[in-house]
PDB file of C-alpha atoms and ligand atoms in Angstrom:
ATOM      1  CA  UNK A 216       7.836  14.193  16.110  1.00  0.00           C
ATOM      2  CA  UNK A 217       4.581  12.220  16.158  1.00  0.00           C
ATOM      3  CA  UNK A 218       2.158  13.227  13.377  1.00  0.00           C
ATOM      4  CA  UNK A 219      -0.989  13.140  15.536  1.00  0.00           C
ATOM      5  CA  UNK A 220      -1.533  16.911  15.725  1.00  0.00           C
ATOM      6  CA  UNK A 221      -0.945  17.404  12.036  1.00  0.00           C
ATOM      7  CA  UNK A 222      -3.317  14.608  11.029  1.00  0.00           C
ATOM      8  CA  UNK A 223      -5.986  15.807  13.465  1.00  0.00           C
ATOM      9  CA  UNK A 224      -5.820  19.267  11.924  1.00  0.00           C
ATOM     10  CA  UNK A 225      -6.770  18.122   8.405  1.00  0.00           C
ATOM     11  CA  UNK A 226     -10.227  19.129   7.224  1.00  0.00           C
ATOM     12  CA  UNK A 227     -10.349  16.032   4.987  1.00  0.00           C
ATOM     13  CA  UNK A 228      -8.720  12.808   6.219  1.00  0.00           C
ATOM     14  CA  UNK A 229      -7.894  11.533   2.723  1.00  0.00           C
ATOM     15  CA  UNK A 230      -4.321  12.024   1.512  1.00  0.00           C
ATOM     16  CA  UNK A 231      -3.580  11.361  -2.160  1.00  0.00           C
ATOM     17  CA  UNK A 232      -0.351   9.448  -2.720  1.00  0.00           C
ATOM     18  CA  UNK A 233       1.258  11.061  -5.757  1.00  0.00           C
ATOM     19  CA  UNK A 234       3.921   9.775  -8.133  1.00  0.00           C
ATOM     20  CA  UNK A 235       5.401  12.487 -10.352  1.00  0.00           C
ATOM     21  CA  UNK A 236       7.035  11.361 -13.598  1.00  0.00           C
ATOM     22  CA  UNK A 237       7.109  14.751 -15.317  1.00  0.00           C
ATOM     23  CA  UNK A 238       8.050  17.650 -13.074  1.00  0.00           C
ATOM     24  CA  UNK A 239       5.817  20.069 -14.947  1.00  0.00           C
ATOM     25  CA  UNK A 240       2.790  18.046 -13.868  1.00  0.00           C
ATOM     26  CA  UNK A 241       3.467  18.629 -10.164  1.00  0.00           C
ATOM     27  CA  UNK A 242       1.852  22.042  -9.646  1.00  0.00           C
ATOM     28  CA  UNK A 243      -1.222  21.537 -11.878  1.00  0.00           C
ATOM     29  CA  UNK A 244      -1.854  18.151 -10.238  1.00  0.00           C
ATOM     30  CA  UNK A 245      -1.562  19.610  -6.740  1.00  0.00           C
ATOM     31  CA  UNK A 246      -3.800  22.487  -7.754  1.00  0.00           C
ATOM     32  CA  UNK A 247      -6.491  20.079  -9.001  1.00  0.00           C
ATOM     33  CA  UNK A 248      -6.418  18.024  -5.786  1.00  0.00           C
ATOM     34  CA  UNK A 249      -6.454  21.075  -3.523  1.00  0.00           C
ATOM     35  CA  UNK A 250      -9.210  22.770  -5.574  1.00  0.00           C
ATOM     36  CA  UNK A 251     -11.218  19.587  -5.154  1.00  0.00           C
ATOM     37  CA  UNK A 252     -11.187  20.117  -1.382  1.00  0.00           C
ATOM     38  CA  UNK A 253      -8.309  17.949  -0.163  1.00  0.00           C
ATOM     39  CA  UNK A 254      -5.914  19.603   2.259  1.00  0.00           C
ATOM     40  CA  UNK A 255      -2.862  17.338   2.347  1.00  0.00           C
ATOM     41  CA  UNK A 256      -0.865  15.495  -0.320  1.00  0.00           C
ATOM     42  CA  UNK A 257       1.920  12.925  -0.126  1.00  0.00           C
ATOM     43  CA  UNK A 258       4.490  13.130  -2.907  1.00  0.00           C
ATOM     44  CA  UNK A 259       6.427   9.889  -3.118  1.00  0.00           C
ATOM     45  CA  UNK A 260      10.163   9.847  -3.644  1.00  0.00           C
ATOM     46  CA  UNK A 261       9.819   6.859  -5.978  1.00  0.00           C
ATOM     47  CA  UNK A 262      10.744   9.006  -8.953  1.00  0.00           C
ATOM     48  CA  UNK A 263      13.687  11.414  -9.200  1.00  0.00           C
ATOM     49  CA  UNK A 264      11.230  14.282  -9.710  1.00  0.00           C
ATOM     50  CA  UNK A 265       9.777  13.813  -6.216  1.00  0.00           C
ATOM     51  CA  UNK A 266      12.026  16.257  -4.335  1.00  0.00           C
ATOM     52  CA  UNK A 267      11.725  19.123  -6.790  1.00  0.00           C
ATOM     53  CA  UNK A 268       7.987  18.450  -7.059  1.00  0.00           C
ATOM     54  CA  UNK A 269       7.650  19.033  -3.302  1.00  0.00           C
ATOM     55  CA  UNK A 270       9.657  22.246  -3.547  1.00  0.00           C
ATOM     56  CA  UNK A 271       7.523  23.571  -6.410  1.00  0.00           C
ATOM     57  CA  UNK A 272       4.203  22.600  -4.822  1.00  0.00           C
ATOM     58  CA  UNK A 273       5.168  24.245  -1.519  1.00  0.00           C
ATOM     59  CA  UNK A 274       6.212  27.406  -3.364  1.00  0.00           C
ATOM     60  CA  UNK A 275       2.903  27.528  -5.236  1.00  0.00           C
ATOM     61  CA  UNK A 276       0.676  26.573  -2.262  1.00  0.00           C
ATOM     62  CA  UNK A 277       2.473  27.518   0.946  1.00  0.00           C
ATOM     63  CA  UNK A 278      -0.572  26.795   3.114  1.00  0.00           C
ATOM     64  CA  UNK A 279      -1.137  23.264   1.795  1.00  0.00           C
ATOM     65  CA  UNK A 280       0.202  20.338   3.808  1.00  0.00           C
ATOM     66  CA  UNK A 281       2.701  18.560   1.551  1.00  0.00           C
ATOM     67  CA  UNK A 282       4.375  15.374   2.741  1.00  0.00           C
ATOM     68  CA  UNK A 283       7.154  13.231   1.350  1.00  0.00           C
ATOM     69  CA  UNK A 284       6.409   9.510   0.966  1.00  0.00           C
ATOM     70  CA  UNK A 285       8.525   6.403   0.399  1.00  0.00           C
ATOM     71  CA  UNK A 286      11.252   7.910   2.565  1.00  0.00           C
ATOM     72  CA  UNK A 287      13.541   4.914   3.056  1.00  0.00           C
ATOM     73  CA  UNK A 288      16.951   6.322   4.019  1.00  0.00           C
ATOM     74  CA  UNK A 289      18.612   9.015   6.089  1.00  0.00           C
ATOM     75  CA  UNK A 290      19.644  10.841   2.939  1.00  0.00           C
ATOM     76  CA  UNK A 291      16.098  10.843   1.560  1.00  0.00           C
ATOM     77  CA  UNK A 292      14.765  12.026   4.927  1.00  0.00           C
ATOM     78  CA  UNK A 293      17.211  14.937   5.096  1.00  0.00           C
ATOM     79  CA  UNK A 294      16.616  15.952   1.488  1.00  0.00           C
ATOM     80  CA  UNK A 295      12.835  15.807   1.925  1.00  0.00           C
ATOM     81  CA  UNK A 296      13.051  18.149   4.919  1.00  0.00           C
ATOM     82  CA  UNK A 297      15.371  20.425   2.962  1.00  0.00           C
ATOM     83  CA  UNK A 298      12.886  20.850   0.086  1.00  0.00           C
ATOM     84  CA  UNK A 299      10.157  21.775   2.565  1.00  0.00           C
ATOM     85  CA  UNK A 300       8.162  18.616   3.267  1.00  0.00           C
ATOM     86  CA  UNK A 301       5.610  19.186   6.040  1.00  0.00           C
ATOM     87  CA  UNK A 302       5.592  15.521   7.046  1.00  0.00           C
ATOM     88  CA  UNK A 303       7.582  12.384   6.295  1.00  0.00           C
ATOM     89  CA  UNK A 304       6.113   8.953   5.581  1.00  0.00           C
ATOM     90  CA  UNK A 305       8.007   5.652   5.437  1.00  0.00           C
ATOM     91  CA  UNK A 306       6.668   2.261   4.337  1.00  0.00           C
ATOM     92  CA  UNK A 307       8.343   0.705   7.400  1.00  0.00           C
ATOM     93  CA  UNK A 308      10.805   1.874  10.032  1.00  0.00           C
ATOM     94  CA  UNK A 309      14.442   1.330  10.945  1.00  0.00           C
ATOM     95  CA  UNK A 310      16.778   2.484  13.688  1.00  0.00           C
ATOM     96  CA  UNK A 311      18.338   4.841  11.162  1.00  0.00           C
ATOM     97  CA  UNK A 312      15.029   6.454  10.252  1.00  0.00           C
ATOM     98  CA  UNK A 313      14.043   6.865  13.911  1.00  0.00           C
ATOM     99  CA  UNK A 314      17.428   8.407  14.686  1.00  0.00           C
ATOM    100  CA  UNK A 315      17.186  10.774  11.726  1.00  0.00           C
ATOM    101  CA  UNK A 316      13.637  11.765  12.693  1.00  0.00           C
ATOM    102  CA  UNK A 317      14.957  12.918  16.072  1.00  0.00           C
ATOM    103  CA  UNK A 318      17.107  15.518  14.359  1.00  0.00           C
ATOM    104  CA  UNK A 319      14.084  17.346  12.941  1.00  0.00           C
ATOM    105  CA  UNK A 320      10.798  18.723  14.230  1.00  0.00           C
ATOM    106  CA  UNK A 321       8.899  17.570  11.115  1.00  0.00           C
ATOM    107  CA  UNK A 322       6.139  15.025  11.875  1.00  0.00           C
ATOM    108  CA  UNK A 323       7.139  11.459  10.954  1.00  0.00           C
ATOM    109  CA  UNK A 324       4.827   8.539  10.190  1.00  0.00           C
ATOM    110  CA  UNK A 325       6.717   5.239  10.438  1.00  0.00           C
ATOM    111  CA  UNK A 326       5.144   2.177   8.869  1.00  0.00           C
ATOM    112  CA  UNK A 327       3.968  -0.689  11.110  1.00  0.00           C
ATOM    113  CA  UNK A 328       1.580  -3.584  10.582  1.00  0.00           C
ATOM    114  CA  UNK A 329       2.555  -6.225  13.157  1.00  0.00           C
ATOM    115  CA  UNK A 330       2.394  -6.150  16.945  1.00  0.00           C
ATOM    116  CA  UNK A 331       6.184  -6.098  17.145  1.00  0.00           C
ATOM    117  CA  UNK A 332       6.462  -3.201  14.704  1.00  0.00           C
ATOM    118  CA  UNK A 333       3.819  -1.234  16.590  1.00  0.00           C
ATOM    119  CA  UNK A 334       5.668  -1.892  19.874  1.00  0.00           C
ATOM    120  CA  UNK A 335       8.949  -0.687  18.364  1.00  0.00           C
ATOM    121  CA  UNK A 336       7.257   2.505  17.160  1.00  0.00           C
ATOM    122  CA  UNK A 337       5.732   3.101  20.597  1.00  0.00           C
ATOM    123  CA  UNK A 338       9.135   2.602  22.211  1.00  0.00           C
ATOM    124  CA  UNK A 339      10.448   5.348  19.937  1.00  0.00           C
ATOM    125  CA  UNK A 340       7.593   7.663  20.915  1.00  0.00           C
ATOM    126  CA  UNK A 341       5.396   7.266  17.828  1.00  0.00           C
ATOM    127  CA  UNK A 342       1.711   6.411  18.113  1.00  0.00           C
ATOM    128  CA  UNK A 343       0.556   7.666  14.676  1.00  0.00           C
ATOM    129  CA  UNK A 344       1.604   5.031  12.179  1.00  0.00           C
ATOM    130  CA  UNK A 345       1.296   4.224   8.508  1.00  0.00           C
ATOM    131  CA  UNK A 346      -0.339   0.815   7.959  1.00  0.00           C
ATOM    132  CA  UNK A 347       1.022  -0.449   4.635  1.00  0.00           C
ATOM    133  CA  UNK A 348       0.184  -2.353   2.470  1.00  0.00           C
ATOM    134  CA  UNK A 349      -3.246  -2.105   4.054  1.00  0.00           C
ATOM    135  CA  UNK A 350      -5.412  -4.466   2.033  1.00  0.00           C
ATOM    136  CA  UNK A 351      -2.916  -7.319   1.884  1.00  0.00           C
ATOM    137  CA  UNK A 352      -1.975  -6.906   5.558  1.00  0.00           C
ATOM    138  CA  UNK A 353      -5.455  -7.722   6.755  1.00  0.00           C
ATOM    139  CA  UNK A 354      -7.227  -4.502   5.853  1.00  0.00           C
ATOM    140  CA  UNK A 355      -9.757  -2.813   8.100  1.00  0.00           C
ATOM    141  CA  UNK A 356     -10.291  -6.000  10.136  1.00  0.00           C
ATOM    142  CA  UNK A 357      -6.621  -6.116  11.115  1.00  0.00           C
ATOM    143  CA  UNK A 358      -6.594  -2.449  12.101  1.00  0.00           C
ATOM    144  CA  UNK A 359      -9.699  -2.937  14.209  1.00  0.00           C
ATOM    145  CA  UNK A 360      -8.062  -5.895  15.943  1.00  0.00           C
ATOM    146  CA  UNK A 361      -4.957  -3.833  16.747  1.00  0.00           C
ATOM    147  CA  UNK A 362      -7.133  -1.400  18.725  1.00  0.00           C
ATOM    148  CA  UNK A 363      -7.396  -4.072  21.449  1.00  0.00           C
ATOM    149  CA  UNK A 364      -3.768  -4.181  22.581  1.00  0.00           C
ATOM    150  CA  UNK A 365      -2.910  -0.707  21.269  1.00  0.00           C
ATOM    151  CA  UNK A 366      -5.775   1.664  22.143  1.00  0.00           C
ATOM    152  CA  UNK A 367      -3.486   4.704  21.963  1.00  0.00           C
ATOM    153  CA  UNK A 368      -2.309   4.040  18.389  1.00  0.00           C
ATOM    154  CA  UNK A 369      -3.825   5.746  15.336  1.00  0.00           C
ATOM    155  CA  UNK A 370      -3.207   4.367  11.843  1.00  0.00           C
ATOM    156  CA  UNK A 371      -3.028   5.890   8.386  1.00  0.00           C
ATOM    157  CA  UNK A 372      -3.676   2.914   6.097  1.00  0.00           C
ATOM    158  CA  UNK A 373      -2.528   3.005   2.471  1.00  0.00           C
ATOM    159  CA  UNK A 374      -2.160   0.337  -0.189  1.00  0.00           C
ATOM    160  CA  UNK A 375      -5.212  -0.995  -1.978  1.00  0.00           C
ATOM    161  CA  UNK A 376      -7.627   1.657  -0.752  1.00  0.00           C
ATOM    162  CA  UNK A 377     -10.301   2.623  -3.266  1.00  0.00           C
ATOM    163  CA  UNK A 378     -13.602   4.557  -3.279  1.00  0.00           C
ATOM    164  CA  UNK A 379     -15.287   1.200  -2.548  1.00  0.00           C
ATOM    165  CA  UNK A 380     -13.477   0.429   0.711  1.00  0.00           C
ATOM    166  CA  UNK A 381     -12.372   3.851   1.983  1.00  0.00           C
ATOM    167  CA  UNK A 382     -15.352   4.145   4.337  1.00  0.00           C
ATOM    168  CA  UNK A 383     -14.537   0.742   5.929  1.00  0.00           C
ATOM    169  CA  UNK A 384     -11.276   2.296   7.094  1.00  0.00           C
ATOM    170  CA  UNK A 385     -12.496   5.772   7.977  1.00  0.00           C
ATOM    171  CA  UNK A 386     -15.279   4.358  10.131  1.00  0.00           C
ATOM    172  CA  UNK A 387     -12.684   2.856  12.513  1.00  0.00           C
ATOM    173  CA  UNK A 388     -11.939   4.923  15.611  1.00  0.00           C
ATOM    174  CA  UNK A 389      -8.207   4.086  15.370  1.00  0.00           C
ATOM    175  CA  UNK A 390      -7.874   5.368  11.782  1.00  0.00           C
ATOM    176  CA  UNK A 391      -6.944   9.053  11.612  1.00  0.00           C
ATOM    177  CA  UNK A 392      -6.517   9.353   7.819  1.00  0.00           C
ATOM    178  CA  UNK A 393      -6.206   7.179   4.730  1.00  0.00           C
ATOM    179  CA  UNK A 394      -3.925   7.507   1.736  1.00  0.00           C
ATOM    180  CA  UNK A 395      -3.960   6.203  -1.784  1.00  0.00           C
ATOM    181  CA  UNK A 396      -3.123   6.688  -5.403  1.00  0.00           C
ATOM    182  CA  UNK A 397      -6.667   6.342  -6.723  1.00  0.00           C
ATOM    183  CA  UNK A 398      -7.097  10.154  -6.690  1.00  0.00           C
ATOM    184  CA  UNK A 399      -4.177  10.761  -9.015  1.00  0.00           C
ATOM    185  CA  UNK A 400      -4.261   8.024 -11.669  1.00  0.00           C
ATOM    186  CA  UNK A 401      -1.241   8.017 -13.958  1.00  0.00           C
ATOM    187  CA  UNK A 402      -3.482   7.887 -17.039  1.00  0.00           C
ATOM    188  CA  UNK A 403      -5.203  11.176 -16.134  1.00  0.00           C
ATOM    189  CA  UNK A 404      -1.900  12.840 -15.248  1.00  0.00           C
ATOM    190  CA  UNK A 405      -0.263  11.763 -18.514  1.00  0.00           C
ATOM    191  CA  UNK A 406      -3.121  13.332 -20.479  1.00  0.00           C
ATOM    192  CA  UNK A 407      -3.235  16.356 -18.152  1.00  0.00           C
ATOM    193  CA  UNK A 408      -6.920  15.814 -17.493  1.00  0.00           C
ATOM    194  CA  UNK A 409      -6.882  18.088 -14.441  1.00  0.00           C
ATOM    195  CA  UNK A 410     -10.620  18.795 -14.389  1.00  0.00           C
ATOM    196  CA  UNK A 411     -11.321  15.071 -13.962  1.00  0.00           C
ATOM    197  CA  UNK A 412      -8.900  14.990 -11.037  1.00  0.00           C
ATOM    198  CA  UNK A 413     -10.702  17.982  -9.494  1.00  0.00           C
ATOM    199  CA  UNK A 414     -13.955  16.010  -9.773  1.00  0.00           C
ATOM    200  CA  UNK A 415     -12.402  12.874  -8.255  1.00  0.00           C
ATOM    201  CA  UNK A 416     -11.055  14.907  -5.332  1.00  0.00           C
ATOM    202  CA  UNK A 417     -14.328  16.780  -4.940  1.00  0.00           C
ATOM    203  CA  UNK A 418     -16.446  13.638  -4.696  1.00  0.00           C
ATOM    204  CA  UNK A 419     -14.019  12.089  -2.202  1.00  0.00           C
ATOM    205  CA  UNK A 420     -13.839  15.241  -0.089  1.00  0.00           C
ATOM    206  CA  UNK A 421     -17.625  15.528  -0.049  1.00  0.00           C
ATOM    207  CA  UNK A 422     -17.996  11.907   1.055  1.00  0.00           C
ATOM    208  CA  UNK A 423     -15.305  11.940   3.721  1.00  0.00           C
ATOM    209  CA  UNK A 424     -14.736  15.451   5.102  1.00  0.00           C
ATOM    210  CA  UNK A 425     -15.106  15.984   8.808  1.00  0.00           C
TER     211      UNK A 425
HETATM  212  C1  LIG B1584       1.692   3.960  -0.806  1.00  0.00           C
HETATM  213  O1  LIG B1584       2.841   4.220  -1.058  1.00  0.00           O
HETATM  214  O2  LIG B1584       1.165   4.351   0.234  1.00  0.00           O
HETATM  215  C2  LIG B1584       0.948   3.072  -1.699  1.00  0.00           C
HETATM  216  O3  LIG B1584       1.690   2.679  -2.793  1.00  0.00           O
HETATM  217  C3  LIG B1584      -0.353   3.592  -2.160  1.00  0.00           C
HETATM  218  O4  LIG B1584      -1.015   2.452  -2.493  1.00  0.00           O
HETATM  219  P1  LIG B1584      -2.088   2.387  -3.657  1.00  0.00           P
HETATM  220  O5  LIG B1584      -1.356   2.703  -4.917  1.00  0.00           O
HETATM  221  O6  LIG B1584      -2.628   0.979  -3.611  1.00  0.00           O
HETATM  222  O7  LIG B1584      -3.139   3.428  -3.344  1.00  0.00           O
END
């Protein structure tokens, strides 16, 4: 299912992209980000802890919107849905992923950066798309240009987004949310400096909330 409704319902359009190395960090990290005023998180499946992290975060914060990121195969898609992911994000899109997405009612954000990729997504019924890697794929200028031929498409850019350029993206009418890892730096997680993560989230939420 297209993710438009879910993304439109977020009180803050910034989605931290989280990598969990130590499973025990999952809940305190999510708590810090949610306490800071963010409403949705994307837990990547780049580490083996990703699935169980989603399960634990959903159990601790059932009302939070918890997505699974870096979903690159049918198996990962199915497992992410099984552990309770509220949305699924892929860095690109394949026939297999589109076919798997049809089997579930969970919102899916396929990745697309070129005209051809956007057209393929539209053919499959998706008009809310991840734009990754954003900065090296032309950044905010490229997304603005895509509004010409694709006025119905909304993008969630991620990849290279920082506090310095986040407003360039959010000011575009065809950007519905942005994602990034700058809100959950590995160095702060390793040292369990949760209060600093609360502050990071709080300043971002204050600057960007709708
Ligand atoms: C992603 O998976 O969306 C990106 O790796 C996040 O990119 P960033 O680390 O540059 O924020």
